[in-house]
Short mmCIF file of N, CA and C in Angstrom, two decimals:
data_model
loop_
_atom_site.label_atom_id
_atom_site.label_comp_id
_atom_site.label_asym_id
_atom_site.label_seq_id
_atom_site.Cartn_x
_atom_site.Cartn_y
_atom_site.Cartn_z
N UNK A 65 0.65 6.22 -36.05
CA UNK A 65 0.24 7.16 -35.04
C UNK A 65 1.21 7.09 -33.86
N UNK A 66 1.72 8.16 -33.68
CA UNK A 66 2.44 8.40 -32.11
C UNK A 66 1.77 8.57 -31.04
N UNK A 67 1.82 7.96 -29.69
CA UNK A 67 1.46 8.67 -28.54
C UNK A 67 2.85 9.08 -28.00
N UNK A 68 2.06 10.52 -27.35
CA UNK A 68 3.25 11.00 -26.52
C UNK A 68 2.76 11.26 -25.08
N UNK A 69 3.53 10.98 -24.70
CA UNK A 69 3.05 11.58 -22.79
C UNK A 69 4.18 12.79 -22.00
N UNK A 70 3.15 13.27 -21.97
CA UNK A 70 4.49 14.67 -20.94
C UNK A 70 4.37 14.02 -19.08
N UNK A 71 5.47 14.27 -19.31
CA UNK A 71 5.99 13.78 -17.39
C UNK A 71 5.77 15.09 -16.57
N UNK A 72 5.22 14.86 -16.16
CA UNK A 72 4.57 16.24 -15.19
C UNK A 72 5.71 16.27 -14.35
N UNK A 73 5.82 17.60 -14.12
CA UNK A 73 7.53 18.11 -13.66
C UNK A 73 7.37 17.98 -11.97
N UNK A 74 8.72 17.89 -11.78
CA UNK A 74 8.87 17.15 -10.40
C UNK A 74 9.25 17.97 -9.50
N UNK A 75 8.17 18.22 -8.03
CA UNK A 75 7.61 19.12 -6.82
C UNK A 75 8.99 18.94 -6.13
N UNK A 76 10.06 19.27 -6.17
CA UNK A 76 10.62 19.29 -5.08
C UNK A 76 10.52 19.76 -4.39
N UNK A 77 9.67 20.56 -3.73
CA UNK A 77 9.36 21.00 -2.27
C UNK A 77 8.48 19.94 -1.74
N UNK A 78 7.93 19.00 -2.57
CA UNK A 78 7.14 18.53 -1.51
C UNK A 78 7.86 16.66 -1.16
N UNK A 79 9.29 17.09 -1.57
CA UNK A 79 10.43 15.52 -1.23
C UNK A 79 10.31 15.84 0.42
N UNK A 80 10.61 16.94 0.84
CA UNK A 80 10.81 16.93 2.43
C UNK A 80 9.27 16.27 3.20
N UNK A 81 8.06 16.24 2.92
CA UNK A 81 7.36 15.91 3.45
C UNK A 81 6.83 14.61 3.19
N UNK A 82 7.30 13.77 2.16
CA UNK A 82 7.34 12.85 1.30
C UNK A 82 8.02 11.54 2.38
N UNK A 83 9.29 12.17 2.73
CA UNK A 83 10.18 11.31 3.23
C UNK A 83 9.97 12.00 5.04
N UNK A 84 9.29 12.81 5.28
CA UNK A 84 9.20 12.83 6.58
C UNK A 84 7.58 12.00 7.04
N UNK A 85 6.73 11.55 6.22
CA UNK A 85 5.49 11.32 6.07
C UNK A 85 5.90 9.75 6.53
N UNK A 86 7.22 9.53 5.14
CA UNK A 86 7.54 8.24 5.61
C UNK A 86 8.52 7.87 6.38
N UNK A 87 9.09 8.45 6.98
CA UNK A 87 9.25 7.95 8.05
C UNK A 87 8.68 7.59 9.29
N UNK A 88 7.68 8.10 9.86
CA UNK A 88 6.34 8.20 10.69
C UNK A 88 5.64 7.01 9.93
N UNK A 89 5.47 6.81 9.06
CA UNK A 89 4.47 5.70 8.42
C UNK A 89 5.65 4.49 9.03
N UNK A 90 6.51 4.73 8.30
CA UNK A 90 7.85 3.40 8.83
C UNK A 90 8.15 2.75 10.18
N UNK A 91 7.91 3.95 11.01
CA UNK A 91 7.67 3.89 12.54
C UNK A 91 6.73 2.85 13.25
N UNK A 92 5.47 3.50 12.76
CA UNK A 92 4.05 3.13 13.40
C UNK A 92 4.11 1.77 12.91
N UNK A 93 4.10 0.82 11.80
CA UNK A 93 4.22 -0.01 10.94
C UNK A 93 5.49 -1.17 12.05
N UNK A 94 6.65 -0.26 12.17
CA UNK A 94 7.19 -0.96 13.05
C UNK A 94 7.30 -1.48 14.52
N UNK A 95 6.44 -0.53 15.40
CA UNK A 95 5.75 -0.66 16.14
C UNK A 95 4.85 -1.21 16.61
N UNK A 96 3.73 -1.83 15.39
CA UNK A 96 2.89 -2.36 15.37
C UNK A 96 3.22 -3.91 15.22
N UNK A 97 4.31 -4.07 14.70
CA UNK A 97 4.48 -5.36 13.92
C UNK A 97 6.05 -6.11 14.55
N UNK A 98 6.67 -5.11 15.74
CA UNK A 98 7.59 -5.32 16.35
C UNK A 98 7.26 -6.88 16.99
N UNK A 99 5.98 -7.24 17.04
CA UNK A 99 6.11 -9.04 17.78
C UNK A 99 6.51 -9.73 17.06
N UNK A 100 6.46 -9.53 15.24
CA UNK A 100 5.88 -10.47 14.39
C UNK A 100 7.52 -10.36 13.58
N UNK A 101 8.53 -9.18 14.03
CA UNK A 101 9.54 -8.91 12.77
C UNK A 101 10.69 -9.59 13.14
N UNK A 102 11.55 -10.43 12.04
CA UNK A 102 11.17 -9.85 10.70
C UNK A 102 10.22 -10.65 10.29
N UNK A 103 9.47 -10.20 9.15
CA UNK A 103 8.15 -10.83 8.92
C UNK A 103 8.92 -12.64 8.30
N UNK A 104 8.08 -13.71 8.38
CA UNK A 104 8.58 -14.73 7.41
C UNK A 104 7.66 -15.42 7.15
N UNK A 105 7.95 -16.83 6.65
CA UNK A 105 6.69 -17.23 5.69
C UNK A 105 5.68 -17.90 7.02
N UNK A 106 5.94 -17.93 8.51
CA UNK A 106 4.59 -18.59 9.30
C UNK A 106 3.27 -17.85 9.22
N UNK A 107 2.50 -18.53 9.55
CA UNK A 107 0.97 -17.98 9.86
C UNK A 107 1.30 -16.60 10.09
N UNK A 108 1.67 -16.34 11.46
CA UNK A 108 1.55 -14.94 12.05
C UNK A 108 2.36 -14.01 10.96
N UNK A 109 3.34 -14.46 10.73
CA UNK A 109 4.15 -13.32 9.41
C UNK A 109 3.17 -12.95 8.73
N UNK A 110 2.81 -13.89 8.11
CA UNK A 110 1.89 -13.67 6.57
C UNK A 110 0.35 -12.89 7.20
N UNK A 111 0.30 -13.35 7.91
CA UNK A 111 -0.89 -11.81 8.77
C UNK A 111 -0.83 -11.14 8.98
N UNK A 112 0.29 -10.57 9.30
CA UNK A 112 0.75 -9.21 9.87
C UNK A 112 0.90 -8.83 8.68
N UNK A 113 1.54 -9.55 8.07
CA UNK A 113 2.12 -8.44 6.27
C UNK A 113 0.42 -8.13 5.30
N UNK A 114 -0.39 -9.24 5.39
CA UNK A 114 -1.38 -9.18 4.85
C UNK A 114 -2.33 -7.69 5.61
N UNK A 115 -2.10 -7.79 7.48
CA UNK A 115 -3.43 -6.84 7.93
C UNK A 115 -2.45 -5.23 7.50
N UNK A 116 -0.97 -5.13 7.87
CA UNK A 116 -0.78 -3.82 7.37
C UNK A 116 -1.04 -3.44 6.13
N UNK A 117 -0.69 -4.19 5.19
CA UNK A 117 -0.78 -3.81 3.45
C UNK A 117 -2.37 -3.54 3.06
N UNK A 118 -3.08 -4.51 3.69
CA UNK A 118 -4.62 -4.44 3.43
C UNK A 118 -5.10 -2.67 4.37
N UNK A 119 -4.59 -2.66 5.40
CA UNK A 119 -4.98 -1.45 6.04
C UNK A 119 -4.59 -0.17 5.42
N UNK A 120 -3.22 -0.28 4.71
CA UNK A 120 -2.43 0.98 4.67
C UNK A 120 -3.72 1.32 3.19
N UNK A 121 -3.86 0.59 2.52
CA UNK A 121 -4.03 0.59 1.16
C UNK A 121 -5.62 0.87 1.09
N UNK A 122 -6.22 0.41 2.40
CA UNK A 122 -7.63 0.96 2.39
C UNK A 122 -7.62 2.39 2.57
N UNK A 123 -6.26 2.89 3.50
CA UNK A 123 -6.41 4.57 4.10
C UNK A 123 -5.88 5.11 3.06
N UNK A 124 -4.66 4.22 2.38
CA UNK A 124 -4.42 5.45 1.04
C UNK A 124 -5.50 5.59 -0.02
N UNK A 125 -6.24 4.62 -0.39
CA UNK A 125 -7.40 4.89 -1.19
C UNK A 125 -8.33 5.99 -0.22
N UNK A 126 -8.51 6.04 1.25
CA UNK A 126 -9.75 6.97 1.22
C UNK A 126 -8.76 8.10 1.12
N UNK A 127 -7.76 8.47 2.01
CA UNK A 127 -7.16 9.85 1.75
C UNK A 127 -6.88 10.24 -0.06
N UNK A 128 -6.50 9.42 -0.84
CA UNK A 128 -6.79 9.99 -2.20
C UNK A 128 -8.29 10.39 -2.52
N UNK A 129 -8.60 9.48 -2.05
CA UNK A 129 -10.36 9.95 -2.49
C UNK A 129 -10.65 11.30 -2.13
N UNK A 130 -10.22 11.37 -0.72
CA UNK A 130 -10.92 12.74 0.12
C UNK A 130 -10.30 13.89 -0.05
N UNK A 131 -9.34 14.20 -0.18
CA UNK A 131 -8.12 15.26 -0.25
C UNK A 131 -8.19 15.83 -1.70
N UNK A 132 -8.44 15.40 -2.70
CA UNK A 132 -8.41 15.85 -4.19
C UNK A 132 -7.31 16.50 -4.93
N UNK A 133 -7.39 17.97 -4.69
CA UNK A 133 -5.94 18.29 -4.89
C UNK A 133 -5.29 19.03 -4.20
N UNK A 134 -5.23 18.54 -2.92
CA UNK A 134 -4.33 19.04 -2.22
C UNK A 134 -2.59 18.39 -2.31
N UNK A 135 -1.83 18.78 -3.22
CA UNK A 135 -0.50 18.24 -3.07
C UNK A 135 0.03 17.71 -1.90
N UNK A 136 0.20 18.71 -1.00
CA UNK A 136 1.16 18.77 -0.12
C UNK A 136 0.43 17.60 1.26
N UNK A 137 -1.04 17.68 1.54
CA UNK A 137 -1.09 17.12 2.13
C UNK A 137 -1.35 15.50 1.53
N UNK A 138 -1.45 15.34 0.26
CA UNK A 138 -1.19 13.95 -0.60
C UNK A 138 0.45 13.75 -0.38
N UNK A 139 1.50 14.62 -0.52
CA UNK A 139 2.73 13.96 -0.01
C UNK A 139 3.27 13.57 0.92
N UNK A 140 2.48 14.30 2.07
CA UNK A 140 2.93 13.56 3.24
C UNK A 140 2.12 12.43 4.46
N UNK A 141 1.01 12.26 3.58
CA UNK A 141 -0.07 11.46 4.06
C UNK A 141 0.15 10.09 3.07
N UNK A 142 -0.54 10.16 1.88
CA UNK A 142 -0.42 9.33 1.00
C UNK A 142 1.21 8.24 0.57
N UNK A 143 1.61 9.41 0.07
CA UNK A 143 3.09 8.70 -0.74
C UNK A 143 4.18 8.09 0.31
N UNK A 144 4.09 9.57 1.60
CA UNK A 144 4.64 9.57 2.47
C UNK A 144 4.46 8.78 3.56
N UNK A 145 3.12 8.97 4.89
CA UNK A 145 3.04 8.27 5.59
C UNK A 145 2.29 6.46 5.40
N UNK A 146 1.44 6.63 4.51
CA UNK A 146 0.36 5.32 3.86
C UNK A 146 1.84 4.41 3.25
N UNK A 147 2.68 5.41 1.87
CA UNK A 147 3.60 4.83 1.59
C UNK A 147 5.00 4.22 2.59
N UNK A 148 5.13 4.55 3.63
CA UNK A 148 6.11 3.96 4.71
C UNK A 148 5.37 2.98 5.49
N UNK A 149 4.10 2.91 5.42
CA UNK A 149 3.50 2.11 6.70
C UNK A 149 3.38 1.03 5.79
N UNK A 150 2.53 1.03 4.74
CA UNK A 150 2.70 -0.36 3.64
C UNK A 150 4.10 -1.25 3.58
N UNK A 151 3.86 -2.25 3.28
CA UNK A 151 5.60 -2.84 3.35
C UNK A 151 5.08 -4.30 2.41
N UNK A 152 5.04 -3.77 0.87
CA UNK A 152 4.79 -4.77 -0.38
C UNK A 152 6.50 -5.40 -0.33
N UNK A 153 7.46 -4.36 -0.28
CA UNK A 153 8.50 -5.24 -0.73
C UNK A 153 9.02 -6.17 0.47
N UNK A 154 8.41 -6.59 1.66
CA UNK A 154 8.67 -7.73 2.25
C UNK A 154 7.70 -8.59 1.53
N UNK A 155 7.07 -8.81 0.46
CA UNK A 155 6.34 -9.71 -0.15
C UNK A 155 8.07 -10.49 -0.75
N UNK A 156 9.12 -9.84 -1.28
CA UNK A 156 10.00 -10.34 -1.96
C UNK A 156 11.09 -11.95 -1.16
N UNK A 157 10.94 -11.30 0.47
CA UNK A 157 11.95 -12.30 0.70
C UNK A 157 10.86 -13.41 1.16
N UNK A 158 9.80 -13.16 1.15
CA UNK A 158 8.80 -14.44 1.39
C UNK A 158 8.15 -15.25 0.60
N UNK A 159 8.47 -14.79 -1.21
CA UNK A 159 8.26 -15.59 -2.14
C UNK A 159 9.48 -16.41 -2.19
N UNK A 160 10.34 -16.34 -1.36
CA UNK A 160 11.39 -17.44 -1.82
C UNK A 160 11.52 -18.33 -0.46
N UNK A 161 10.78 -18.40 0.41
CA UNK A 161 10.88 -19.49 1.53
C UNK A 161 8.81 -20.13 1.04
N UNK A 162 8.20 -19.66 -0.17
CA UNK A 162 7.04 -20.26 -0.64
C UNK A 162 7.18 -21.75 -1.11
N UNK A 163 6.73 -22.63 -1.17
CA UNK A 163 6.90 -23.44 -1.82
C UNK A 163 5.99 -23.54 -3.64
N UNK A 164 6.42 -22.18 -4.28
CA UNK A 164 5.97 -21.98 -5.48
C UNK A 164 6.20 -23.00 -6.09
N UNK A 165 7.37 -23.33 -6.67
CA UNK A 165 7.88 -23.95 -7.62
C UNK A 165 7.31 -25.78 -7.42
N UNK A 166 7.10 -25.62 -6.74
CA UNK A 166 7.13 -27.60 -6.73
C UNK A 166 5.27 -27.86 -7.13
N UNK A 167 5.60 -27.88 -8.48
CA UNK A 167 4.38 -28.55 -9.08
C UNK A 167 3.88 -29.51 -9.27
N UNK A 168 4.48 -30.47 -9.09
CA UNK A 168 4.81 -32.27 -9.04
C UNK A 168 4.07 -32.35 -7.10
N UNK A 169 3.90 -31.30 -6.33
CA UNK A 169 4.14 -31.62 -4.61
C UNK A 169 2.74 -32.20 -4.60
N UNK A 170 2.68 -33.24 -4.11
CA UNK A 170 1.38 -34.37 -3.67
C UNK A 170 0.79 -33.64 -2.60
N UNK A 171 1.09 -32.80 -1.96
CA UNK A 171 1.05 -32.39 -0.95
C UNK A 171 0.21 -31.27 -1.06
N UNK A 172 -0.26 -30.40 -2.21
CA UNK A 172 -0.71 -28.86 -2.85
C UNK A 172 -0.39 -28.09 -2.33
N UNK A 173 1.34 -28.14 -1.81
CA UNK A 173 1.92 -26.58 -1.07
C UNK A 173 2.00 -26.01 -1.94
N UNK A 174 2.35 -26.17 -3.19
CA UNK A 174 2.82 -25.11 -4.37
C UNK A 174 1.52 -24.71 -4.75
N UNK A 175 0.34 -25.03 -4.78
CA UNK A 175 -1.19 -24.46 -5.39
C UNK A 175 -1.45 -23.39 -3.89
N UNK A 176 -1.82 -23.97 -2.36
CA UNK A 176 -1.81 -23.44 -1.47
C UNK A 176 -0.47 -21.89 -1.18
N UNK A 177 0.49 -21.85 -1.87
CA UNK A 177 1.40 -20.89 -1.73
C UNK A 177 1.08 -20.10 -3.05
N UNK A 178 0.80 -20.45 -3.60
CA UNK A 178 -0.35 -19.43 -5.41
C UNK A 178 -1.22 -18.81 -4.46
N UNK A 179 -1.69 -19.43 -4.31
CA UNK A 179 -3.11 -19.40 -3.91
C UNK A 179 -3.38 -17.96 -2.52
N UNK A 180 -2.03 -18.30 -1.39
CA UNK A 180 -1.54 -17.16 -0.58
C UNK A 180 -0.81 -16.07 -1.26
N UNK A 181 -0.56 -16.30 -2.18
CA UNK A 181 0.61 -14.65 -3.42
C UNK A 181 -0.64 -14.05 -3.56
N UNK A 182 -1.80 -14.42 -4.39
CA UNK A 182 -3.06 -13.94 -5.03
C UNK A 182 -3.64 -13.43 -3.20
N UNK A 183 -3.75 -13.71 -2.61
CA UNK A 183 -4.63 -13.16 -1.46
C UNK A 183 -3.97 -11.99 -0.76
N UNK A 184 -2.59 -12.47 -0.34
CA UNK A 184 -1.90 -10.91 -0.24
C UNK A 184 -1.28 -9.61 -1.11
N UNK A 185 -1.70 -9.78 -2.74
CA UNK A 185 -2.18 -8.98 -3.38
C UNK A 185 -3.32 -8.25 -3.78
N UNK A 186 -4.63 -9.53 -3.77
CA UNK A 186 -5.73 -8.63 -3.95
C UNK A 186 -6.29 -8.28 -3.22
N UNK A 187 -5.98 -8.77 -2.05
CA UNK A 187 -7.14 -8.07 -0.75
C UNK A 187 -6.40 -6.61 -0.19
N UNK A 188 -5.23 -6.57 -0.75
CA UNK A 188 -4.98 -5.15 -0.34
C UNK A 188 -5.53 -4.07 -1.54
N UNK A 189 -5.56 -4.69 -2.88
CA UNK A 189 -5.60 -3.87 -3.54
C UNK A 189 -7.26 -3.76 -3.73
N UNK A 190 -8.28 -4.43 -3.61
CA UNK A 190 -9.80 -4.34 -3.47
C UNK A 190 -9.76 -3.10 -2.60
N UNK A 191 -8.93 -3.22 -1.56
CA UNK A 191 -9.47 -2.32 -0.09
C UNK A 191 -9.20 -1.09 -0.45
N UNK A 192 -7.62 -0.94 -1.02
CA UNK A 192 -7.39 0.61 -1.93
C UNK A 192 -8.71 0.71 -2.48
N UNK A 193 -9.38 0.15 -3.24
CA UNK A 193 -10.47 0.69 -4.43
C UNK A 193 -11.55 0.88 -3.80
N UNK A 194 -11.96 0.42 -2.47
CA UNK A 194 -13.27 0.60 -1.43
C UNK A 194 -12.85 1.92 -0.67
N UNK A 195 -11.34 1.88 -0.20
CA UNK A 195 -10.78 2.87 0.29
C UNK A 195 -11.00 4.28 -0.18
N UNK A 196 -10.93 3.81 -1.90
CA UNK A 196 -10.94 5.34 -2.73
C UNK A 196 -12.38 5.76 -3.07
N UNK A 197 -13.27 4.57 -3.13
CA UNK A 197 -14.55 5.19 -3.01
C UNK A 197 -15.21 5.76 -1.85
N UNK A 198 -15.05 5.16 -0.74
CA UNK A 198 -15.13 5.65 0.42
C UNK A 198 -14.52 7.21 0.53
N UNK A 199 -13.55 7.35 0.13
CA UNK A 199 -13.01 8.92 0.21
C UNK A 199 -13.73 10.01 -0.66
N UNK A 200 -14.05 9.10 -1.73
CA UNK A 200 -14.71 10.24 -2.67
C UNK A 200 -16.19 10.54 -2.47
N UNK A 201 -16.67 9.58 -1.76
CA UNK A 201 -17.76 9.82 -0.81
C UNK A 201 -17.99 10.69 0.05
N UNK A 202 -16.84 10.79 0.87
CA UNK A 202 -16.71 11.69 2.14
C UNK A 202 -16.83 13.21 1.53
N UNK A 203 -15.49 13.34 0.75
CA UNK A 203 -14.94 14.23 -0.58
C UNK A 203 -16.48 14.93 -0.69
N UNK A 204 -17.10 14.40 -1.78
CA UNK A 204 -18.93 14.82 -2.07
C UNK A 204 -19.27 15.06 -0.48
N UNK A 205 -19.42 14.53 0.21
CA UNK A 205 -20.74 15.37 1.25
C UNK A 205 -20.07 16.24 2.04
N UNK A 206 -18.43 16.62 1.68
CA UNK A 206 -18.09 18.23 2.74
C UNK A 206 -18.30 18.86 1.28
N UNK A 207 -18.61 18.58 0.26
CA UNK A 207 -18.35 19.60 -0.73
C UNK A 207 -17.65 19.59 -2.10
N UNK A 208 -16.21 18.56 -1.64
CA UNK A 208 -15.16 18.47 -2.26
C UNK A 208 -15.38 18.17 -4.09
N UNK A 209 -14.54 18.20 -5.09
CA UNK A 209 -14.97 17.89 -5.85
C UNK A 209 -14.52 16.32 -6.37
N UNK A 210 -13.61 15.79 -5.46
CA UNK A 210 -12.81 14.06 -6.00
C UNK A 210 -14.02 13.16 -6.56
#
């Protein structure tokens, strides 16, 4: 048996609002977090990266929820502004000042630094999924069909 999947063809009209969404998301994000940047592995880093990612990801779940199919304002809200204000790929230069690797450490930095990867992944991504029910909530009582 084959599966096949068709790639749903690609909106270029809605790249300009995509990348103007994010830039404004990129902004605010930097603004907000201008005490704390660049982010690194202290307390305050890892909070700041944890409260934006957890925030952005609660508003992009409700705006998907609520909006349904509105394209245009999903590209420049969602992908666009939610997607610039989030900032997962500073997760990259802070897994390498973690003390992952040292499994032998008497100390349980390497279980305690697991242990912080898993928290600033799932607590953003729970909040997306409360986020998106919350929207589809809203969505139902103006009417909407999400």
């Amino acid at each position: 048996m084959t599966v096949r999947f068709e790639r749903a063809p690609i909106r270029w009209g809605l790249l300009p609002l995509v990348v103007f969404g994010g830039a404004i998301g990129a902004l605010v994000r930097g603004l907000l977090t201008l005490p704390f940047d660049p982010p690194d592995a202290s307390v305050s880093g890892l909070v700041m990266l944890l409260s934006v990612n957890t925030l952005g990801s609660a508003l992009l779940g409700v705006v998907n929820g609520a909006i349904g199919d509105r394209a245009r304002l999903g590209a420049f809200l969602g992908a666009g502004m939610l997607g610039g204000f989030t900032s997962y790929s500073a997760l990259t230069p802070l897994l390498g000042a973690w003390p992952l690797g040292a499994a032998s450490d008497p100390s349980g930095a390497a279980f305690a630094g697991l242990i912080g990867l898993i928290v600033l992944i799932a607590l953003p991504v729970a909040a997306a999924l409360a986020g998106l029910l919350l929207g589809r909530r809203i969505s139902r009582e103006r009417g909407g069909q999400a």
